[in-house]
Short mmCIF file of N, CA and C in Angstrom, two decimals:
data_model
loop_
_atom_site.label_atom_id
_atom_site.label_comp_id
_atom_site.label_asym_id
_atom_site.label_seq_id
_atom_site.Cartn_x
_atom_site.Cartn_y
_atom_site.Cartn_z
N UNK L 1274 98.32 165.00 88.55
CA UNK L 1274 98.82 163.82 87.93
C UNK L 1274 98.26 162.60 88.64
N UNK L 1275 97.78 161.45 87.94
CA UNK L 1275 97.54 160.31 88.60
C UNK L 1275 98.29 159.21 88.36
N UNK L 1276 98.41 158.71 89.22
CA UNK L 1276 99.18 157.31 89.56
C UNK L 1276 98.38 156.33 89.08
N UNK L 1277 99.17 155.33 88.27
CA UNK L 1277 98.89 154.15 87.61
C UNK L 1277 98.82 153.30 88.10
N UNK L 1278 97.48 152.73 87.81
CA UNK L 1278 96.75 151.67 88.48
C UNK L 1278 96.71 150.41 87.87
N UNK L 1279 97.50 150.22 86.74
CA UNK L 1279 97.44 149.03 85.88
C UNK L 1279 97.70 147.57 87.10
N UNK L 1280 97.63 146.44 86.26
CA UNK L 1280 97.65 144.90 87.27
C UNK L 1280 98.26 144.67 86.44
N UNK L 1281 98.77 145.13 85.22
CA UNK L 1281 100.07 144.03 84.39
C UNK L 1281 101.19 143.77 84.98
N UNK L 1282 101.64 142.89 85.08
CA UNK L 1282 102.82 141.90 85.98
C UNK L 1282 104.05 142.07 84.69
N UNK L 1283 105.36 142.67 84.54
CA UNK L 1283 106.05 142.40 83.49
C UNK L 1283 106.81 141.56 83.69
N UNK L 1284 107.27 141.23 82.24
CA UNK L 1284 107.58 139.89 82.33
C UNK L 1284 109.01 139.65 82.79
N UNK L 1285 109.55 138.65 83.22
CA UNK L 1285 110.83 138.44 83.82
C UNK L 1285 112.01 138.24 82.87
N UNK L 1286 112.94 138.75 83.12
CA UNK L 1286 114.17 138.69 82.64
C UNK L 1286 115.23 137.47 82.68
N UNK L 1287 115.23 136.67 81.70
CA UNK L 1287 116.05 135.75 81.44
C UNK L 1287 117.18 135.79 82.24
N UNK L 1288 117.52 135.19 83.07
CA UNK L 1288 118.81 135.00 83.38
C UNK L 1288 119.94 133.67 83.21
N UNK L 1289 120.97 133.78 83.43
CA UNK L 1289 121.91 133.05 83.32
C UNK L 1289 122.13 132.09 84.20
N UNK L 1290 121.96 130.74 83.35
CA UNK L 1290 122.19 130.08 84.66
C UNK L 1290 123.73 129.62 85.13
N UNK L 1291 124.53 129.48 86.08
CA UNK L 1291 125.45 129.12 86.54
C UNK L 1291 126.35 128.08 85.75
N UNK L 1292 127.44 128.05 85.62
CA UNK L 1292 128.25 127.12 84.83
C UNK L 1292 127.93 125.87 85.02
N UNK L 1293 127.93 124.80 84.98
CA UNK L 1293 127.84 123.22 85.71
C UNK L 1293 129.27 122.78 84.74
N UNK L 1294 129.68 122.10 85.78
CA UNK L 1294 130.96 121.62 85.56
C UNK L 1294 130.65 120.02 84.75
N UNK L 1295 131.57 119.79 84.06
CA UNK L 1295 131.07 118.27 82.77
C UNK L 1295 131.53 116.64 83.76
N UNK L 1296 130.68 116.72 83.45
CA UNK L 1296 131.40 114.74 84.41
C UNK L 1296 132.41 114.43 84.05
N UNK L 1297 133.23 113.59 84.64
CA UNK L 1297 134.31 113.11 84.73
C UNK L 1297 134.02 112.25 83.88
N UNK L 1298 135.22 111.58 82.89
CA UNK L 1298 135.03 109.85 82.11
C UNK L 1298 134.72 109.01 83.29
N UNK L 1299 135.63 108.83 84.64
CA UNK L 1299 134.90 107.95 85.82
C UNK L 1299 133.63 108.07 85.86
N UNK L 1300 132.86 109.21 86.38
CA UNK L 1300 131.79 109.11 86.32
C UNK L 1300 130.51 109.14 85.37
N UNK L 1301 130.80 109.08 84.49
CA UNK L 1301 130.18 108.67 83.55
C UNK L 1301 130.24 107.42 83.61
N UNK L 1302 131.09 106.57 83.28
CA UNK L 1302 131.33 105.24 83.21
C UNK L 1302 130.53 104.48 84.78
N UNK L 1303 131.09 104.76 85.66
CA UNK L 1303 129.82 104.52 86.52
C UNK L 1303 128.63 104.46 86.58
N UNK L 1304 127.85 106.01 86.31
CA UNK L 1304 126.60 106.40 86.06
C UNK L 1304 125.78 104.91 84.68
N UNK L 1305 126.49 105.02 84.04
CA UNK L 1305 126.44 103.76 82.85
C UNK L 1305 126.23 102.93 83.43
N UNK L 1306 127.37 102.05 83.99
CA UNK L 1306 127.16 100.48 84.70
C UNK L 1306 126.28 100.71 85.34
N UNK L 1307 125.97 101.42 86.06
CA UNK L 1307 124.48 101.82 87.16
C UNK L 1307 123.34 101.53 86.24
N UNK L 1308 122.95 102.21 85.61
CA UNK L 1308 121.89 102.31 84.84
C UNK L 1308 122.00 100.82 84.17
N UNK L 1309 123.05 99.73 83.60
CA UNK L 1309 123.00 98.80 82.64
C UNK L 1309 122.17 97.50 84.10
N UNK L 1310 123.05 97.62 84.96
CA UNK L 1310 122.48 97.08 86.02
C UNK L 1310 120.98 96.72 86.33
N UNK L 1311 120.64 97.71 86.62
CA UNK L 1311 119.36 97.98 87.07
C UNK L 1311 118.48 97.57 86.11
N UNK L 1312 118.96 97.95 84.75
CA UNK L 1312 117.69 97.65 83.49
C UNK L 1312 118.35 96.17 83.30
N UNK L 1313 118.94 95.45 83.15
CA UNK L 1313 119.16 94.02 83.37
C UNK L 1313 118.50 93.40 84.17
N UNK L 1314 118.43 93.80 85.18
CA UNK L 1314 117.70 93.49 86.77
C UNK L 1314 116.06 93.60 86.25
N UNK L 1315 116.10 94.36 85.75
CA UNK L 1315 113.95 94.56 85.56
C UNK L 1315 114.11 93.56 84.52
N UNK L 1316 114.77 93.72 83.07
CA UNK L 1316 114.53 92.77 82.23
C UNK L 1316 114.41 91.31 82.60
N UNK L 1317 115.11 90.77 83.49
CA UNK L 1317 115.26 89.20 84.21
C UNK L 1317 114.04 89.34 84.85
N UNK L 1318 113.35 90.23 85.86
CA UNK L 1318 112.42 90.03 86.75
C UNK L 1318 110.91 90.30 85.56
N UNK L 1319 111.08 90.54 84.37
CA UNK L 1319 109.97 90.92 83.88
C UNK L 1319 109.44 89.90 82.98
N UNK L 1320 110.73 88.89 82.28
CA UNK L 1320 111.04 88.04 81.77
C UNK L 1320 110.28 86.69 83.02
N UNK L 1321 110.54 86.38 83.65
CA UNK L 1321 110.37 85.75 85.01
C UNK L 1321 108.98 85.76 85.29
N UNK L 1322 108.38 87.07 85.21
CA UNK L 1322 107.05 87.11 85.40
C UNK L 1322 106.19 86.92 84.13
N UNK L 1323 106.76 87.20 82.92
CA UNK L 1323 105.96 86.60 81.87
C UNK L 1323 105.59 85.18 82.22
N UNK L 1324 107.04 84.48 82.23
CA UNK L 1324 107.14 83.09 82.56
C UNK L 1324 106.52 82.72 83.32
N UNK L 1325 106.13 82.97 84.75
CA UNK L 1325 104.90 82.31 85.42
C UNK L 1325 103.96 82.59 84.89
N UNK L 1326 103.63 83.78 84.30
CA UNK L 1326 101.82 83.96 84.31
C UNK L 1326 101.70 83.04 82.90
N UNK L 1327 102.60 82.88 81.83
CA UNK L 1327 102.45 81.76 81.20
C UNK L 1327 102.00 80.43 81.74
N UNK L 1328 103.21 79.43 82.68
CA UNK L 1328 102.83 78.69 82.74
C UNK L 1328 101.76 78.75 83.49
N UNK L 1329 101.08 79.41 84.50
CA UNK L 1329 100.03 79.58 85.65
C UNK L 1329 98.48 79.33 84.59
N UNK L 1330 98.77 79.95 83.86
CA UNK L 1330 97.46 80.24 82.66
C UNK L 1330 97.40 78.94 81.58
N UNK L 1331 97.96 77.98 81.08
CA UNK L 1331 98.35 77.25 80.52
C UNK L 1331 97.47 76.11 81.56
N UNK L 1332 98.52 75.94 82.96
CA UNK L 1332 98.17 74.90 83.86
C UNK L 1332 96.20 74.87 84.08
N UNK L 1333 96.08 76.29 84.49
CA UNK L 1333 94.68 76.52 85.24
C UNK L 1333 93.68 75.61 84.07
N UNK L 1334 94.27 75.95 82.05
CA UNK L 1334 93.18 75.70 80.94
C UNK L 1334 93.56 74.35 80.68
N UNK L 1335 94.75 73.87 80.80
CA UNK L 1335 94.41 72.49 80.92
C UNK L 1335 93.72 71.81 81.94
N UNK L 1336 93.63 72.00 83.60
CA UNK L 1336 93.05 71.34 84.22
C UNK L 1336 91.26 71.88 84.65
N UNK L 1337 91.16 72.60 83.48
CA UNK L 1337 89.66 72.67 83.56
C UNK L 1337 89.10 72.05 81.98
N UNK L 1338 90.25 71.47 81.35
CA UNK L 1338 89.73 70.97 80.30
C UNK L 1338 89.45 69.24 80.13
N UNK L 1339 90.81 68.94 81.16
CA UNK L 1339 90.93 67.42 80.82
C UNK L 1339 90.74 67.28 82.61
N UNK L 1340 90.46 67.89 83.18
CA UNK L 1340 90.17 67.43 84.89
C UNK L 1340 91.31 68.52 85.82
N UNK L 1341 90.72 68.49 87.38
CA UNK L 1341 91.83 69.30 87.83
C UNK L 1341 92.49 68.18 88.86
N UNK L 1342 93.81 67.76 88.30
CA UNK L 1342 94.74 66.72 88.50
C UNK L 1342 95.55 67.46 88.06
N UNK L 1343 97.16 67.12 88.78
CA UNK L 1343 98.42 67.55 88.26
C UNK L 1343 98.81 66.52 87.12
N UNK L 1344 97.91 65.62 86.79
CA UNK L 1344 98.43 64.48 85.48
C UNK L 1344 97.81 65.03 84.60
N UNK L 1345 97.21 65.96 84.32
CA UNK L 1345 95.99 66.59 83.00
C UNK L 1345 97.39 67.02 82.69
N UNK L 1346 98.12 67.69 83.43
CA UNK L 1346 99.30 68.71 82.34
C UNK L 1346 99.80 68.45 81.49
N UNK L 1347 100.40 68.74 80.61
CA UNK L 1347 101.94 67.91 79.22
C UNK L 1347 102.45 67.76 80.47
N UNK L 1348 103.83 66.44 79.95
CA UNK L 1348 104.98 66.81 80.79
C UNK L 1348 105.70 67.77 81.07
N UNK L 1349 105.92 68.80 80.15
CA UNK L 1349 107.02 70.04 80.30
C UNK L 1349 106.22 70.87 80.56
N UNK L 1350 104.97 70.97 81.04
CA UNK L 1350 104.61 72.16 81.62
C UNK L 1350 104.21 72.27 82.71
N UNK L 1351 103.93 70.67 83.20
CA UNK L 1351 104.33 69.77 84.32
C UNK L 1351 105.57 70.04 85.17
N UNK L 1352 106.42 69.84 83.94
CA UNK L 1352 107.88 70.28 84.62
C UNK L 1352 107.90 71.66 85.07
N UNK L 1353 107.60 72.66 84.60
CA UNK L 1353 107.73 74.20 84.80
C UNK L 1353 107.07 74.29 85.55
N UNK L 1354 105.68 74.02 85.95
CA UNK L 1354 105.35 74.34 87.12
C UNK L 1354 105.96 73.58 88.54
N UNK L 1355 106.43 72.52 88.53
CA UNK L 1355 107.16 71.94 89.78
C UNK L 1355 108.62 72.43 90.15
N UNK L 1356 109.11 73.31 88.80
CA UNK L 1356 110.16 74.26 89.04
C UNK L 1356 110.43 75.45 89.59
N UNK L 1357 109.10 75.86 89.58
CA UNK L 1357 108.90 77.31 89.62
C UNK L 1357 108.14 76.98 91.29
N UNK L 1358 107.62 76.25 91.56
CA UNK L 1358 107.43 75.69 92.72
C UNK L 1358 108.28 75.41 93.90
N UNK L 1359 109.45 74.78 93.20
CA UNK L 1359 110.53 74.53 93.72
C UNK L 1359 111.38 75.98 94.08
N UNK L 1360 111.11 76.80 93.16
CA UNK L 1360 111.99 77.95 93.78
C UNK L 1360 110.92 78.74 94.85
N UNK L 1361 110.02 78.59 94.81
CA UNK L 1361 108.97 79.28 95.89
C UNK L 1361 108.29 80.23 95.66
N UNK L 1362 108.12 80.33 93.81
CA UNK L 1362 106.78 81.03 93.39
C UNK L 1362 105.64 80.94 94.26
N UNK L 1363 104.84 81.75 94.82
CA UNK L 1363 103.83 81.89 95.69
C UNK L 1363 102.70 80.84 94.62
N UNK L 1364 102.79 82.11 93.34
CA UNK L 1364 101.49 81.61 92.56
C UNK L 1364 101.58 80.26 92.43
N UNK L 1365 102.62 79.56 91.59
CA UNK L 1365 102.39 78.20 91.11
C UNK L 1365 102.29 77.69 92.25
N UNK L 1366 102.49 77.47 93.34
CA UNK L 1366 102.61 77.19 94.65
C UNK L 1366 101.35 76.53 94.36
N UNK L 1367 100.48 77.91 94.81
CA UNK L 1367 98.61 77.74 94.96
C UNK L 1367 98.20 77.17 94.41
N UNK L 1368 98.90 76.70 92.46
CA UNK L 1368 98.33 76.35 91.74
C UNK L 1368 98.37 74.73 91.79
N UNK L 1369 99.92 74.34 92.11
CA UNK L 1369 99.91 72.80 92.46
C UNK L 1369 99.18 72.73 93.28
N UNK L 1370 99.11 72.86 94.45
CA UNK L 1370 98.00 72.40 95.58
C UNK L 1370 96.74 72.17 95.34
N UNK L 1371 96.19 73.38 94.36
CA UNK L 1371 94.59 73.00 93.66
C UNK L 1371 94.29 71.75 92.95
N UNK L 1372 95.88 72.19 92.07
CA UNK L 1372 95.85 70.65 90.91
C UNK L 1372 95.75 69.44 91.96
N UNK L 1373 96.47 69.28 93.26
CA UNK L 1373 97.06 67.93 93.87
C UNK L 1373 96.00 67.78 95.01
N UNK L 1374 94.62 68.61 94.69
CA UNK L 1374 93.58 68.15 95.85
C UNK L 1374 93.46 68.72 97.17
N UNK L 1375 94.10 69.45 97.03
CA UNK L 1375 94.11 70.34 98.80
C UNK L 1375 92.61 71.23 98.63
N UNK L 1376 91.69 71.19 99.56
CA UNK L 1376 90.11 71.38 99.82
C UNK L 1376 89.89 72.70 99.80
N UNK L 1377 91.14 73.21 100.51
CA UNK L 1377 90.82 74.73 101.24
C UNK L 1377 90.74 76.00 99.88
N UNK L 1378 91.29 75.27 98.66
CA UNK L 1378 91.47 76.53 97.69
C UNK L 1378 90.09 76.32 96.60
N UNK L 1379 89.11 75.10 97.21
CA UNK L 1379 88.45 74.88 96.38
C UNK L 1379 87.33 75.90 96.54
N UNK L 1380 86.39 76.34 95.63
CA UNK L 1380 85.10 77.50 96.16
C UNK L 1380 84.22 76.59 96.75
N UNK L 1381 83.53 76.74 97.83
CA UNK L 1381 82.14 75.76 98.66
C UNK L 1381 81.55 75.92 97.37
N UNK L 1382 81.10 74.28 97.51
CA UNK L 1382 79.48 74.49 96.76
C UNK L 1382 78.13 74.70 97.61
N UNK L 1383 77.21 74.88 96.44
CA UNK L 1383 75.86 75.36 97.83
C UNK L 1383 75.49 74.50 98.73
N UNK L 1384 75.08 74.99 100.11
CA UNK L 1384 74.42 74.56 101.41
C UNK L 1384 76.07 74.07 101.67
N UNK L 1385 77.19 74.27 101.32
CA UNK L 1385 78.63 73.23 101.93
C UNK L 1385 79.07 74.24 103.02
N UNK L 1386 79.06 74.02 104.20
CA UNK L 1386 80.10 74.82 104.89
C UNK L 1386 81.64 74.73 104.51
N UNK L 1387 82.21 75.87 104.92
CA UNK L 1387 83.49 76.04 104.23
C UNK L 1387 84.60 75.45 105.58
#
């Protein structure tokens, strides 16, 4: 008699998985406010960042159209960027300073040391 030499692996037997017990109404209701939280929280911060890269993009095409001065802007977009400034947006930050003449954000021109 010979012994079987097959490599078929059979297949595994379904098993049962363990009961899991159902959440509580507390926790559910928790788990909820958790989750409403958090997606509120991204919606404001995503909202926020539309809003700068708006005004940032707006500011940069007006002051390469009518000059780079913080007076090329409208007023209200004028206003939004000195707001968003005011709270300590990095970007608009950079961006008033370019508009208001500060040297260091300008690119050298040729033969200029920087």
């Amino acid at each position: 008699m010979t012994l079987s030499t097959s490599n078929v692996i059979s297949f595994p037997i379904a098993r049962t998985l363990p009961a899991m017990k159902a959440p509580s109404l507390h926790e559910r209701v928790l788990e909820f406010a958790a989750t409403v939280s958090v997606g509120e929280h991204h919606a404001l911060s995503d909202d926020h960042a539309v809003h700068v890269d708006a005004v940032v993009r707006a500011s940069i095409r007006f002051a390469r159209r009518k000059g780079v001065r913080l007076d090329s802007l409208p007023p209200q977009l004028r206003m939004w960027l000195l707001e968003l400034c005011n709270q300590g947006d990095p970007t608009c930050r950079m961006v008033r300073d370019w508009l208001t003449g500060n040297r260091r954000l300008c690119a050298p021109l040729n033969g200029e040391n920087a």
